[in-house]
C-alpha positions as CSV (number, residue, x, y, z in Angstrom):
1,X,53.0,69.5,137.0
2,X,50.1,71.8,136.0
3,X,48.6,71.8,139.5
4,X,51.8,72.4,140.9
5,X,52.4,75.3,138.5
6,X,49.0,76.6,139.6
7,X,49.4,75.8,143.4
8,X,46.3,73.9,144.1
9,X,47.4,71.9,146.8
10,X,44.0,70.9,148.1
11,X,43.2,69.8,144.5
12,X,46.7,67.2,144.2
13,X,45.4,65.9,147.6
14,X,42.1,65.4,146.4
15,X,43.6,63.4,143.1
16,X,45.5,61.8,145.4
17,X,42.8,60.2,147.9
18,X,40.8,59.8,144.9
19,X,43.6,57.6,142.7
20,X,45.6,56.2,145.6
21,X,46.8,53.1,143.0
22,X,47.8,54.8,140.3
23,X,50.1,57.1,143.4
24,X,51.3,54.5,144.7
25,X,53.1,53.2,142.1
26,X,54.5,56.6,140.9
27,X,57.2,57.9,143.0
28,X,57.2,61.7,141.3
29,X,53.1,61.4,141.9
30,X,54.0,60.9,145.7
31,X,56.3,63.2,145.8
32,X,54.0,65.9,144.3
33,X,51.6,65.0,146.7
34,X,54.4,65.2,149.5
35,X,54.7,68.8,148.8
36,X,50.8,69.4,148.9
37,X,50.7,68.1,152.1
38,X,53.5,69.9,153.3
39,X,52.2,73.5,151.9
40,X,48.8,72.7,153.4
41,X,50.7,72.3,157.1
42,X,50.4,68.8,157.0
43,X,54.0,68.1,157.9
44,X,53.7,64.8,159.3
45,X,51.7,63.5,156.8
46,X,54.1,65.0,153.6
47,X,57.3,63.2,155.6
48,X,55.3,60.1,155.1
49,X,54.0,60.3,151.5
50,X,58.1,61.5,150.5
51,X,59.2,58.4,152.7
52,X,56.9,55.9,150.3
53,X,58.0,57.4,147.7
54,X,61.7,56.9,148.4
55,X,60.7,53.1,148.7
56,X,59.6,52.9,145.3
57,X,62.0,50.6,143.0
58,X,64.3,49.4,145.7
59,X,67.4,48.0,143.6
60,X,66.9,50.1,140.5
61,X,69.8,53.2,141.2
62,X,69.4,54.6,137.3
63,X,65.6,55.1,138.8
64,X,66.7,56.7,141.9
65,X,69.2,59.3,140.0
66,X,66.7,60.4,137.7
67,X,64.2,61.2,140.4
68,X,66.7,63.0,142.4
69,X,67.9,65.1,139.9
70,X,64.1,65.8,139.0
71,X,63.7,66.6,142.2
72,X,66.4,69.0,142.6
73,X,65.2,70.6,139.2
74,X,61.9,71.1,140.9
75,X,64.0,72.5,144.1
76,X,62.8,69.8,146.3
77,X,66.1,69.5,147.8
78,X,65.4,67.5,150.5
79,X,63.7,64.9,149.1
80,X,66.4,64.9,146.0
81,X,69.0,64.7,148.6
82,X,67.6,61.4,150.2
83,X,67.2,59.9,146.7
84,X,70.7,60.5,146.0
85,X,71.9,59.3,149.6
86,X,69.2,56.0,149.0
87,X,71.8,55.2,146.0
88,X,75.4,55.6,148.0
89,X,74.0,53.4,150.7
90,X,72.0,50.8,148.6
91,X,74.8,50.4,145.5
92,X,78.1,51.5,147.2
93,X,80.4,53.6,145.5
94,X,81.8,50.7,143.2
95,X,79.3,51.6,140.1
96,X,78.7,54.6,138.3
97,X,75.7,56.0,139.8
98,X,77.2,56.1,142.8
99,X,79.4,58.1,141.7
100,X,77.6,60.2,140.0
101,X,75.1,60.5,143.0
102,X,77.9,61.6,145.2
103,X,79.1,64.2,142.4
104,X,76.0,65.6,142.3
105,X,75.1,66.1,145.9
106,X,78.1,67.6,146.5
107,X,77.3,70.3,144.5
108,X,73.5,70.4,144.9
109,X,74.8,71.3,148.3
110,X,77.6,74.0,147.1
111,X,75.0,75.5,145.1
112,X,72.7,76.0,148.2
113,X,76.3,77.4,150.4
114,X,76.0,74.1,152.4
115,X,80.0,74.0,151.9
116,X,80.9,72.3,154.7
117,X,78.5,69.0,154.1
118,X,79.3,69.5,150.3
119,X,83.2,68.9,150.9
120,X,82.0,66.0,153.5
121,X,80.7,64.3,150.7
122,X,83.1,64.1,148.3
123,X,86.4,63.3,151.3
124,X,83.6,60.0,152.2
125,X,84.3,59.6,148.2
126,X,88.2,60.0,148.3
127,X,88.2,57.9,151.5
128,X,86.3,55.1,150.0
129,X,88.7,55.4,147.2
130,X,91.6,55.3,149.3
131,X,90.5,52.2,150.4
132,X,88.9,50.3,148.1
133,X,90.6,49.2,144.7
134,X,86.5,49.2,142.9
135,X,86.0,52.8,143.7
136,X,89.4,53.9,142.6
137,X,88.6,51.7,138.9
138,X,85.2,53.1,138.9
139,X,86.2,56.6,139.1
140,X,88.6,56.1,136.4
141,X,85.9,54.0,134.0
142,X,83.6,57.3,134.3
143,X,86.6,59.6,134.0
144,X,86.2,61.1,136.4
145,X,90.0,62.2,137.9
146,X,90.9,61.6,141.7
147,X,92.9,64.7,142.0
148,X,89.7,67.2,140.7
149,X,87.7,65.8,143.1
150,X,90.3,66.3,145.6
151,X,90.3,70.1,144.5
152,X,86.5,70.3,144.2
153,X,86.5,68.8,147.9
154,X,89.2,71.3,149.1
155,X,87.4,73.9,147.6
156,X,83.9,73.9,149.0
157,X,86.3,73.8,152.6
158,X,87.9,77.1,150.8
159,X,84.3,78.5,150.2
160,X,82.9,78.0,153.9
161,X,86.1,79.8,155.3
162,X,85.9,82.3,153.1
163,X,82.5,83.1,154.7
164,X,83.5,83.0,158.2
165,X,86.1,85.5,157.2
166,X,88.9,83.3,157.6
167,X,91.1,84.0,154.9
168,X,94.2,82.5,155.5
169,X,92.7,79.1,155.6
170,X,90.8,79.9,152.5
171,X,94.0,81.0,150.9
172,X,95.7,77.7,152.1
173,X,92.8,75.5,150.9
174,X,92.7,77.1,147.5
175,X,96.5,76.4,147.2
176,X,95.6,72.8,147.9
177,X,93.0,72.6,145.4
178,X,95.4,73.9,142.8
179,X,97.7,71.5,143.8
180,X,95.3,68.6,144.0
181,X,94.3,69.4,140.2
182,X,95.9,72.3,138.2
């Protein structure tokens, strides 16, 4: 982190050839490295290094959701988005950090005006729940309410309307959301 802080790029590389083990084994190591390489213009190279990283503890979603939230605290938004996808497609939607990692995409990608793919995510979420009986009693044993994410969903569509000036359709959305959860 102190490197990082400091931006010596060349000098996490140079850990990193010369303790290629210990990074290995240590996905925020390789994702540190990751962004190194990619500030040094190795682009090719970083998309690797983040890719290994993502392999790390295949199985182990609790893992996965802490690294991408401590990626997205570190603004490494890409990489924290993958982690959070890794968990939707590895553990379903039918446990709690599923959930959760769907949640918090969703508004990973609000907060960075990505409203469009941040309402996509959450109507995949009220889809699956449509459909599928262990979503619906997931949602409910996390408390998390149907109808707010409904409104959250129909809100983020409100949000990219409102920024292509179309009101109306803003207005209309916003209505829904109200509806969906007052």
């Amino acid at each position: 982190k102190w490197l990082l802080k400091k931006k010596a790029n060349d000098l996490i590389i140079a850990v990193g050839e010369k303790f290629p083990e210990i990074f290995r084994q240590e996905s925020i190591l390789l994702y540190s490295l990751a962004f190194a390489q990619r500030e040094t213009g190795q682009v090719a190279i970083s998309a690797q290094t983040a890719k290994r990283a993502l392999k790390l503890k295949p199985g182990d979603p609790e893992w996965h959701y802490t690294m991408a939230y401590e990626l997205q605290s570190r603004g490494w938004f890409e990489w924290s988005e993958s982690e959070y996808r890794l968990i939707v497609d590895d553990s379903g939607l039918a446990n709690q950090y599923g959930i959760a990692a769907t949640v918090m995409l969703s508004e990973m990608l609000h907060d960075r005006h990505q409203e469009q793919r941040a309402g996509e995510v959450l109507k995949a979420l009220i889809v699956s729940a449509a459909q599928e009986k262990p979503v619906r009693d997931m949602l409910q044993k996390t408390g998390r309410n149907l109808g707010g994410i409904k409104s959250r969903m129909n809100y983020f569509f409100a949000c990219r309307h409102e920024a292509k000036g179309e009101i109306e359709e803003q207005i209309k959305l916003l209505d829904q959301a109200i509806s969906d959860d007052p």
